[in-house]
Amino acid sequence: MDEIQNRKLHHIRLALDPRVDFKDHCSEIYREIQLVHQALPGLDFDEVDVKQVFLGYRLEAPIMITGMTGGHPSLVSINKMLATLAEKKRVAIGVGSQRAIVKSNFSEDVVASYRIVRETARSVPVIGNIGLNTLRDIDTDTVIRLVEVIDADAIAIHLNPAQEVIQPEGDTRFSLDVMDKVKELIASLRKPVIIKEVGNGLSMETVRVFHNIGVKIYDTAGACGTNWALVETLRNQPGSSRYECGLKLSEWGIPTPLSVIETRYVAEDSFIIASGGVWDGFKAAVNIAIGADMVGVAKPILKNILDNGLERAEAYLDNYIFELKTAMFLSGARNIGELRSKPIILGQKIVNMMLQRGIDPHTYLNNTRRMK
Amino acid sequence: MDEIQNRKLHHIRLALDPRVDFKDHCSEIYREIQLVHQALPGLDFDEVDVKQVFLGYRLEAPIMITGMTGGHPSLVSINKMLATLAEKKRVAIGVGSQRAIVKSNFSEDVVASYRIVRETARSVPVIGNIGLNTLRDIDTDTVIRLVEVIDADAIAIHLNPAQEVIQPEGDTRFSLDVMDKVKELIASLRKPVIIKEVGNGLSMETVRVFHNIGVKIYDTAGACGTNWALVETLRNQPGSSRYECGLKLSEWGIPTPLSVIETRYVAEDSFIIASGGVWDGFKAAVNIAIGADMVGVAKPILKNILDNGLERAEAYLDNYIFELKTAMFLSGARNIGELRSKPIILGQKIVNMMLQRGIDPHTYLNNTRRMK
Amino acid sequence: MDEIQNRKLHHIRLALDPRVDFKDHCSEIYREIQLVHQALPGLDFDEVDVKQVFLGYRLEAPIMITGMTGGHPSLVSINKMLATLAEKKRVAIGVGSQRAIVKSNFSEDVVASYRIVRETARSVPVIGNIGLNTLRDIDTDTVIRLVEVIDADAIAIHLNPAQEVIQPEGDTRFSLDVMDKVKELIASLRKPVIIKEVGNGLSMETVRVFHNIGVKIYDTAGACGTNWALVETLRNQPGSSRYECGLKLSEWGIPTPLSVIETRYVAEDSFIIASGGVWDGFKAAVNIAIGADMVGVAKPILKNILDNGLERAEAYLDNYIFELKTAMFLSGARNIGELRSKPIILGQKIVNMMLQRGIDPHTYLNNTRRMK
Amino acid sequence: MDEIQNRKLHHIRLALDPRVDFKDHCSEIYREIQLVHQALPGLDFDEVDVKQVFLGYRLEAPIMITGMTGGHPSLVSINKMLATLAEKKRVAIGVGSQRAIVKSNFSEDVVASYRIVRETARSVPVIGNIGLNTLRDIDTDTVIRLVEVIDADAIAIHLNPAQEVIQPEGDTRFSLDVMDKVKELIASLRKPVIIKEVGNGLSMETVRVFHNIGVKIYDTAGACGTNWALVETLRNQPGSSRYECGLKLSEWGIPTPLSVIETRYVAEDSFIIASGGVWDGFKAAVNIAIGADMVGVAKPILKNILDNGLERAEAYLDNYIFELKTAMFLSGARNIGELRSKPIILGQKIVNMMLQRGIDPHTYLNNTRRMK
Ligand SMILES: Cc1cc2nc3c(=O)[nH]c(=O)nc-3n(C[C@H](O)[C@H](O)[C@H](O)COP(=O)(O)O)c2cc1C
Ligand SMILES: Cc1cc2nc3c(=O)[nH]c(=O)nc-3n(C[C@H](O)[C@H](O)[C@H](O)COP(=O)(O)O)c2cc1C
Ligand SMILES: Cc1cc2nc3c(=O)[nH]c(=O)nc-3n(C[C@H](O)[C@H](O)[C@H](O)COP(=O)(O)O)c2cc1C
Ligand SMILES: Cc1cc2nc3c(=O)[nH]c(=O)nc-3n(C[C@H](O)[C@H](O)[C@H](O)COP(=O)(O)O)c2cc1C
């Protein structure tokens, strides 16, 4: 096992540790965004339609299993289970960072640990994955090859500065020179580029930079679920700067629903995936109602698969979809589009947050969130 | 015992379980609606008049025991005690869902378990009860017969989508086709139709639909008392979709005082019954002050009767009325009408909620709530 | 011992019970009214002048021991200690309700238990005391005689509807006919009439009624200290209407600082005594800064005297005055008048409360509170 | 040991007691001032530049170890360690009150206990220190000599009325006559005068007085860290006025970030040191972002040195700087100046506080805080 593969395995184990989640999973901010119960929904439960089209595929539910793993033969079986699940439930799926492929110089068994996803999940979107700082060091053709070797429908570029700062061997280059590489990639790759965080959320300032050069898909990965700075903290020595600093990042970042709002505000025409602690169907409904097109889930899927097996993971997704449907039904929303125009009661705190960010809550609710 | 009767009995037992109440019974929102203490009330306590006219009857207190039971011979005695109480205290009373009558094809002993209410409570309004989804399946004449067999003064149609979703054998048809049936019923029945929830509250959108076709009486059954989604949850298997979803509905719905405000806002001319956790006289006073004409109480009456007997239930109502009178006296309100024009201090949270719902708090307090 | 005397003694014992205080003594609302620390006060601590003129007397501190007791020989010694304290510290003092004198037909030993106050406290204001409902039943000459027999400088009329409702033998007549009596008294008595509550606070509506007929002194007795409804609750049977209702009055009433604001708002030209849980010098400073001219203290003085003796009660007052001076010093206020014009940071909750009551917080802080 | 030296030693021991800190260190107000995470910082971590120029010195970090000690031979070693740290990390350092020098009539060994600071810390600013009330009693030449004997770059005048009131032997003269002395000092001393608190914060009113006569450096010493009124409380007898009053000052004062805002608001052109509980690099970042030029730290440095030695104190500072850099990096701020123009999300409470103090939050964030 080389260093990256090792780190991947270690990461997976650490990331399942409950200590590394954002505390309370943003329960306060979710209490600030309330759908309105309709005693007369005006539709039958069975009419509730959660289908969504993503990257040309018709999905059974507006859900993506976001990128987590790959890079080592021992990870093949995990990726296979994830892909089996995605294929069975007809939801989108991403692979973990493909940096290991680059490092291994496209060695066949490393590639295979990712390609298993497409091999297993033939009828749903498969998303490649690469870090912004890896992108910096490779040429565009290599990225294109990364997409091709796993037959991906798009590639997600992840931005993870908080993780890199705390990670012992972290790569903290986040200067803007890389933007030329991103532009080149957009121009050359015939598939869409997705910009994603890994758990601290996308801000409007960050989204604006990418929207200006044509990115049209965003995955918020907001600060409500897995906290990668905390994961990395545990890999440092107590007392060290990284350790002490990491602990203080325990609540750092943009909570998922706010990240959705900020992203929709500057990228009205884009496809937005709400992720970061969107771990049940009610949270999914709230994020979609407030402006997202789809949700992303990572940690609970992996945890279910590793702890309880594929069947429980499937049951988790079934429950998730039932909850989403129930939230939609009780709000009187027939489909994803309608959910985005149903009444919402915003609390004072999020109203204030929006105002502080220059977003008029009234205009946002009545127009912006319904865009696209 | 057939299936419905069985369910009724099971429901009753479950509904008395403290786990199925809305947490804290909306204490936060009640703290947001404060009557103002008057050191000089300007009246004698004995002058406080809580009488209210409802459906042509002069009631001693603006209270209704809302519909709970009926449908099985073993329930006759419960309904008789409830009716005895209503008659003695001169308050209104409703019967439980009359679906059992339909199912039994108007079998005499089933009918009798409801009719006992009118037989016992001759001087107060008796309200029939049918679910919106039952209404869907029967013709208008059958509904009229349901009213006649128990000699009811009105019929309440209950809307309970949250309950139906979680209920194992739930009927989740809530499309708008049924509105023609409701219109037909209004046109044919010579008695008023009441629209009620069962514990998740009426929203302005829902009330508007019925107000547009002429419904003039609403029972809010807001999300502060019995939570039927939770009741049904306990009848499912842990881990199942219905169970997991039901748990997440533990705070779902429109809190009673907000439901009163929303209802009054779109149905200014209507008679509004505030129910759902309105379990003491101070909460009653607040709901009336904010716009209701009467209050409804279900669970604590039944619980008192079953656990402690008729006498304790009567004492409960006596205390309730004494509390209501005290709240009115100390606010300087001589009667129900005056209570609706006494000063109220709204907290910031409910002010914000009203604004979010398009209701100007100032206009509401100074005009709307005093309508009718 | 007759019934009233008995009740007095029982009341005293109950009133010292910590269960009958308003919970947290309004700590939340006090956190909403903050004086601003001045690192450069601009004066020496020794220059801080807390003197106040009340009823023509020059007091050493703007404090009144408000009316508590009298009516029974065994109470003479308590009243003597209270008066000794008032005389020594040069603060104002009130006697308890003089109803016992009326009931006893001015019997000498009953009168003596009150007169001891004036006999002991010759250099400070002594205030008579009578309930509004007692006033109703006696003629004006009797009231004048009540003032004369104890050589009082003014008479306080207490309004206590919440107490009377819960009190087993309560007199709940609070109609407006009594206002003629009050007017007559104002016209005939050559001494001022004070309107006071006993612990649920004066509202602007109540103050307006008395201000319109010329009352110029108010004692708020707001809902932050002793809760008389709770005191009376404990004298009822658990389960009884009065008991159950009394418990629900545990937070009923207008908190002291809000009562001060409401009173100043409608009685700009009046002398306002802030009382009801004003139990330390910092709370005193806040109430004065927000609009009061003086503070009133009842329970902690009596408790200190009974539990710890006169010396400890004196130490309590010394500490109280030191705290008041410190609050003034650190706010840069040289005297009571200056304190009323020093900056205050109002929290959002009290700002909202004021707005709800029709009081513009800005105008209030910049003009109204500084009146008189 | 004379009395002052004794007090110094005692103070040091007491000040390390956790009971004398402001509770929760203003965690609530810090939650109200949030920097915005930037997934694309637009710079490399290594580019983050925390250098700051202060009094002509180029510091490695915008940090000052604020004045704590001196005056007794036994304190030489402490001051030497503090100075060693300052010199090594290239941060500014202040000495404790030089009153002991005055009292000792410039006795050589007393002076030496302060001069060790300059002798050890040759490449960073060294700040003299004197109380406003000491200044009152000595002539300007003596103050100039105080600066000269330790070769200071500036002198800090500390204002500590809360401490003096509670201190058993406190000097509570804070009248404005002293301002002539301050003016004279400014005119005669060729080095800058700094105005500082010691832990209750500078208000806009206080800053305005000094700004009007030309003071251009302020150290807020706000109410979030060490609470000197509490330190002094513990030196009094329980039950005494000073003790009881001191306890009630446990939350008295202006929280550090608000003090920074108030100071910047009236002294736009000045150099502002944010201190008072600014005990980690994230708090430092927030205070700088909201308007400060530098931060001050006292207690944790001393505590680390005394408890754990110089090395741990150095590690503390290293971690502090790493945290500051991380906060800046993740906010996309390249240097101190940029940090002051990065987006901030203000909570409702601090927005309200600013409005109450006459500061428009929008103008403040967009213009005022970026001044200088
Ligand atoms: C074990 C694990 C591994 C992950 N690896 C990657 C990765 O390689 N690349 C990436 O972009 N995000 C990665 N993520 C982040 C997720 O894609 C997702 O953005 C984040 O976990 C938030 O979603 P959640 O709260 O549902 O877990 C990983 C997450 C987990 C839990
Ligand atoms: C045991 C029980 C049975 C009920 N059955 C019915 C029913 O058959 N039909 C109906 O409309 N509501 C039914 N309800 C709802 C009540 O009428 C009422 O709307 C709801 O319980 C809220 O009032 P509460 O909080 O005072 O209990 C029932 C409630 C209880 C507790
Ligand atoms: C033991 C006791 C007896 C009281 N008796 C009277 C009374 O006879 N008349 C009256 O106007 N108020 C009476 N009060 C009320 C006080 O005057 C005062 O308004 C109230 O207690 C609030 O002040 P506090 O919070 O400082 O106790 C009494 C209070 C106490 C504690
Ligand atoms: C032990 C100790 C001694 C202090 N002595 C002085 C002093 O002599 N002069 C002064 O201006 N401030 C003095 N201070 C106050 C500090 O300079 C600083 O303003 C205050 O402690 C707030 O910073 P902190 O919260 O980081 O401790 C002292 C603080 C401590 C902890």
JSON list of C-alpha atoms and ligand atoms in Angstrom, two decimals, chain D residues 8 11-16 21-22 25 65-70 95-98 114 128-131 156-160 163 196-200 219-222 224-228 231 256 275-279 296-302 316, ligand 4:
[
{"chain": "D", "resi": 8, "resn": "LYS", "atom": "CA", "xyz": [1.39, 42.77, 42.67]},
{"chain": "D", "resi": 11, "resn": "HIS", "atom": "CA", "xyz": [-2.67, 39.89, 42.14]},
{"chain": "D", "resi": 12, "resn": "ILE", "atom": "CA", "xyz": [-0.69, 37.62, 39.92]},
{"chain": "D", "resi": 13, "resn": "ARG", "atom": "CA", "xyz": [-1.66, 34.57, 41.91]},
{"chain": "D", "resi": 14, "resn": "LEU", "atom": "CA", "xyz": [-5.32, 35.56, 42.06]},
{"chain": "D", "resi": 15, "resn": "ALA", "atom": "CA", "xyz": [-5.46, 36.54, 38.41]},
{"chain": "D", "resi": 16, "resn": "LEU", "atom": "CA", "xyz": [-4.54, 33.01, 37.38]},
{"chain": "D", "resi": 21, "resn": "ASP", "atom": "CA", "xyz": [-12.52, 35.19, 34.16]},
{"chain": "D", "resi": 22, "resn": "PHE", "atom": "CA", "xyz": [-15.55, 36.53, 32.36]},
{"chain": "D", "resi": 25, "resn": "HIS", "atom": "CA", "xyz": [-15.32, 34.42, 27.35]},
{"chain": "D", "resi": 65, "resn": "ILE", "atom": "CA", "xyz": [1.91, 41.00, 25.32]},
{"chain": "D", "resi": 66, "resn": "THR", "atom": "CA", "xyz": [0.13, 43.67, 27.33]},
{"chain": "D", "resi": 67, "resn": "GLY", "atom": "CA", "xyz": [1.43, 45.10, 30.58]},
{"chain": "D", "resi": 68, "resn": "MET", "atom": "CA", "xyz": [1.31, 42.90, 33.62]},
{"chain": "D", "resi": 69, "resn": "THR", "atom": "CA", "xyz": [4.24, 43.06, 35.93]},
{"chain": "D", "resi": 70, "resn": "GLY", "atom": "CA", "xyz": [7.34, 44.67, 37.40]},
{"chain": "D", "resi": 95, "resn": "VAL", "atom": "CA", "xyz": [5.42, 46.37, 31.30]},
{"chain": "D", "resi": 96, "resn": "GLY", "atom": "CA", "xyz": [3.12, 46.41, 34.32]},
{"chain": "D", "resi": 97, "resn": "SER", "atom": "CA", "xyz": [2.18, 49.57, 36.16]},
{"chain": "D", "resi": 98, "resn": "GLN", "atom": "CA", "xyz": [5.29, 51.64, 36.91]},
{"chain": "D", "resi": 114, "resn": "TYR", "atom": "CA", "xyz": [11.05, 46.77, 34.50]},
{"chain": "D", "resi": 128, "resn": "GLY", "atom": "CA", "xyz": [5.52, 51.78, 29.66]},
{"chain": "D", "resi": 129, "resn": "ASN", "atom": "CA", "xyz": [2.49, 51.74, 31.94]},
{"chain": "D", "resi": 130, "resn": "ILE", "atom": "CA", "xyz": [0.92, 54.04, 34.50]},
{"chain": "D", "resi": 131, "resn": "GLY", "atom": "CA", "xyz": [-2.55, 54.37, 36.01]},
{"chain": "D", "resi": 156, "resn": "ALA", "atom": "CA", "xyz": [0.05, 53.22, 28.24]},
{"chain": "D", "resi": 157, "resn": "ILE", "atom": "CA", "xyz": [-2.26, 54.94, 30.66]},
{"chain": "D", "resi": 158, "resn": "HIS", "atom": "CA", "xyz": [-4.62, 52.42, 32.16]},
{"chain": "D", "resi": 159, "resn": "LEU", "atom": "CA", "xyz": [-8.16, 53.25, 33.25]},
{"chain": "D", "resi": 160, "resn": "ASN", "atom": "CA", "xyz": [-9.54, 50.79, 35.77]},
{"chain": "D", "resi": 163, "resn": "GLN", "atom": "CA", "xyz": [-11.06, 47.49, 39.82]},
{"chain": "D", "resi": 196, "resn": "LYS", "atom": "CA", "xyz": [-6.08, 51.22, 27.80]},
{"chain": "D", "resi": 197, "resn": "GLU", "atom": "CA", "xyz": [-8.57, 49.56, 30.07]},
{"chain": "D", "resi": 198, "resn": "VAL", "atom": "CA", "xyz": [-7.69, 46.51, 32.15]},
{"chain": "D", "resi": 199, "resn": "GLY", "atom": "CA", "xyz": [-10.68, 44.28, 31.38]},
{"chain": "D", "resi": 200, "resn": "ASN", "atom": "CA", "xyz": [-13.98, 46.18, 31.31]},
{"chain": "D", "resi": 219, "resn": "ASP", "atom": "CA", "xyz": [-6.09, 49.09, 23.81]},
{"chain": "D", "resi": 220, "resn": "THR", "atom": "CA", "xyz": [-9.68, 47.97, 24.42]},
{"chain": "D", "resi": 221, "resn": "ALA", "atom": "CA", "xyz": [-9.10, 45.42, 27.20]},
{"chain": "D", "resi": 222, "resn": "GLY", "atom": "CA", "xyz": [-12.75, 44.43, 26.90]},
{"chain": "D", "resi": 224, "resn": "CYS", "atom": "CA", "xyz": [-14.19, 38.84, 27.84]},
{"chain": "D", "resi": 225, "resn": "GLY", "atom": "CA", "xyz": [-11.02, 37.77, 29.64]},
{"chain": "D", "resi": 226, "resn": "THR", "atom": "CA", "xyz": [-9.60, 38.59, 33.03]},
{"chain": "D", "resi": 227, "resn": "ASN", "atom": "CA", "xyz": [-12.12, 40.38, 35.26]},
{"chain": "D", "resi": 228, "resn": "TRP", "atom": "CA", "xyz": [-10.25, 42.62, 37.68]},
{"chain": "D", "resi": 231, "resn": "VAL", "atom": "CA", "xyz": [-9.90, 39.52, 41.27]},
{"chain": "D", "resi": 256, "resn": "THR", "atom": "CA", "xyz": [-14.09, 43.13, 23.42]},
{"chain": "D", "resi": 275, "resn": "SER", "atom": "CA", "xyz": [-7.54, 42.78, 24.01]},
{"chain": "D", "resi": 276, "resn": "GLY", "atom": "CA", "xyz": [-9.53, 41.18, 26.80]},
{"chain": "D", "resi": 277, "resn": "GLY", "atom": "CA", "xyz": [-9.95, 37.45, 26.30]},
{"chain": "D", "resi": 278, "resn": "VAL", "atom": "CA", "xyz": [-8.50, 37.49, 22.79]},
{"chain": "D", "resi": 279, "resn": "TRP", "atom": "CA", "xyz": [-6.93, 34.18, 23.66]},
{"chain": "D", "resi": 296, "resn": "GLY", "atom": "CA", "xyz": [-3.25, 42.15, 22.97]},
{"chain": "D", "resi": 297, "resn": "VAL", "atom": "CA", "xyz": [-2.87, 39.09, 25.17]},
{"chain": "D", "resi": 298, "resn": "ALA", "atom": "CA", "xyz": [-2.01, 39.07, 28.86]},
{"chain": "D", "resi": 299, "resn": "LYS", "atom": "CA", "xyz": [-3.19, 36.32, 31.14]},
{"chain": "D", "resi": 300, "resn": "PRO", "atom": "CA", "xyz": [-2.64, 33.15, 29.07]},
{"chain": "D", "resi": 301, "resn": "ILE", "atom": "CA", "xyz": [0.93, 34.15, 28.29]},
{"chain": "D", "resi": 302, "resn": "LEU", "atom": "CA", "xyz": [1.75, 34.71, 31.95]},
{"chain": "D", "resi": 316, "resn": "TYR", "atom": "CA", "xyz": [1.10, 28.85, 22.70]},
{"chain": "E", "resi": 4, "resn": "LIG", "atom": "C1", "xyz": [-1.50, 39.41, 36.26]},
{"chain": "E", "resi": 4, "resn": "LIG", "atom": "C2", "xyz": [-1.94, 40.60, 35.52]},
{"chain": "E", "resi": 4, "resn": "LIG", "atom": "C3", "xyz": [-1.43, 41.84, 35.86]},
{"chain": "E", "resi": 4, "resn": "LIG", "atom": "C4", "xyz": [-1.83, 42.97, 35.19]},
{"chain": "E", "resi": 4, "resn": "LIG", "atom": "N1", "xyz": [-1.28, 44.18, 35.50]},
{"chain": "E", "resi": 4, "resn": "LIG", "atom": "C5", "xyz": [-1.62, 45.27, 34.75]},
{"chain": "E", "resi": 4, "resn": "LIG", "atom": "C6", "xyz": [-0.99, 46.52, 34.97]},
{"chain": "E", "resi": 4, "resn": "LIG", "atom": "O1", "xyz": [-0.15, 46.65, 35.86]},
{"chain": "E", "resi": 4, "resn": "LIG", "atom": "N2", "xyz": [-1.30, 47.56, 34.18]},
{"chain": "E", "resi": 4, "resn": "LIG", "atom": "C7", "xyz": [-2.24, 47.44, 33.19]},
{"chain": "E", "resi": 4, "resn": "LIG", "atom": "O2", "xyz": [-2.50, 48.39, 32.48]},
{"chain": "E", "resi": 4, "resn": "LIG", "atom": "N3", "xyz": [-2.86, 46.28, 32.99]},
{"chain": "E", "resi": 4, "resn": "LIG", "atom": "C8", "xyz": [-2.57, 45.20, 33.73]},
{"chain": "E", "resi": 4, "resn": "LIG", "atom": "N4", "xyz": [-3.19, 44.02, 33.46]},
{"chain": "E", "resi": 4, "resn": "LIG", "atom": "C9", "xyz": [-4.24, 43.97, 32.44]},
{"chain": "E", "resi": 4, "resn": "LIG", "atom": "C10", "xyz": [-3.76, 43.45, 31.12]},
{"chain": "E", "resi": 4, "resn": "LIG", "atom": "O3", "xyz": [-2.81, 44.35, 30.55]},
{"chain": "E", "resi": 4, "resn": "LIG", "atom": "C11", "xyz": [-4.91, 43.29, 30.13]},
{"chain": "E", "resi": 4, "resn": "LIG", "atom": "O4", "xyz": [-5.44, 44.56, 29.79]},
{"chain": "E", "resi": 4, "resn": "LIG", "atom": "C12", "xyz": [-6.07, 42.44, 30.66]},
{"chain": "E", "resi": 4, "resn": "LIG", "atom": "O5", "xyz": [-5.62, 41.40, 31.44]},
{"chain": "E", "resi": 4, "resn": "LIG", "atom": "C13", "xyz": [-6.90, 41.87, 29.55]},
{"chain": "E", "resi": 4, "resn": "LIG", "atom": "O6", "xyz": [-6.18, 40.99, 28.76]},
{"chain": "E", "resi": 4, "resn": "LIG", "atom": "P1", "xyz": [-6.34, 39.41, 28.91]},
{"chain": "E", "resi": 4, "resn": "LIG", "atom": "O7", "xyz": [-7.82, 39.11, 28.88]},
{"chain": "E", "resi": 4, "resn": "LIG", "atom": "O8", "xyz": [-5.62, 38.82, 27.75]},
{"chain": "E", "resi": 4, "resn": "LIG", "atom": "O9", "xyz": [-5.74, 39.01, 30.21]},
{"chain": "E", "resi": 4, "resn": "LIG", "atom": "C14", "xyz": [-2.78, 42.87, 34.15]},
{"chain": "E", "resi": 4, "resn": "LIG", "atom": "C15", "xyz": [-3.31, 41.63, 33.81]},
{"chain": "E", "resi": 4, "resn": "LIG", "atom": "C16", "xyz": [-2.90, 40.50, 34.49]},
{"chain": "E", "resi": 4, "resn": "LIG", "atom": "C17", "xyz": [-3.48, 39.17, 34.11]}
]
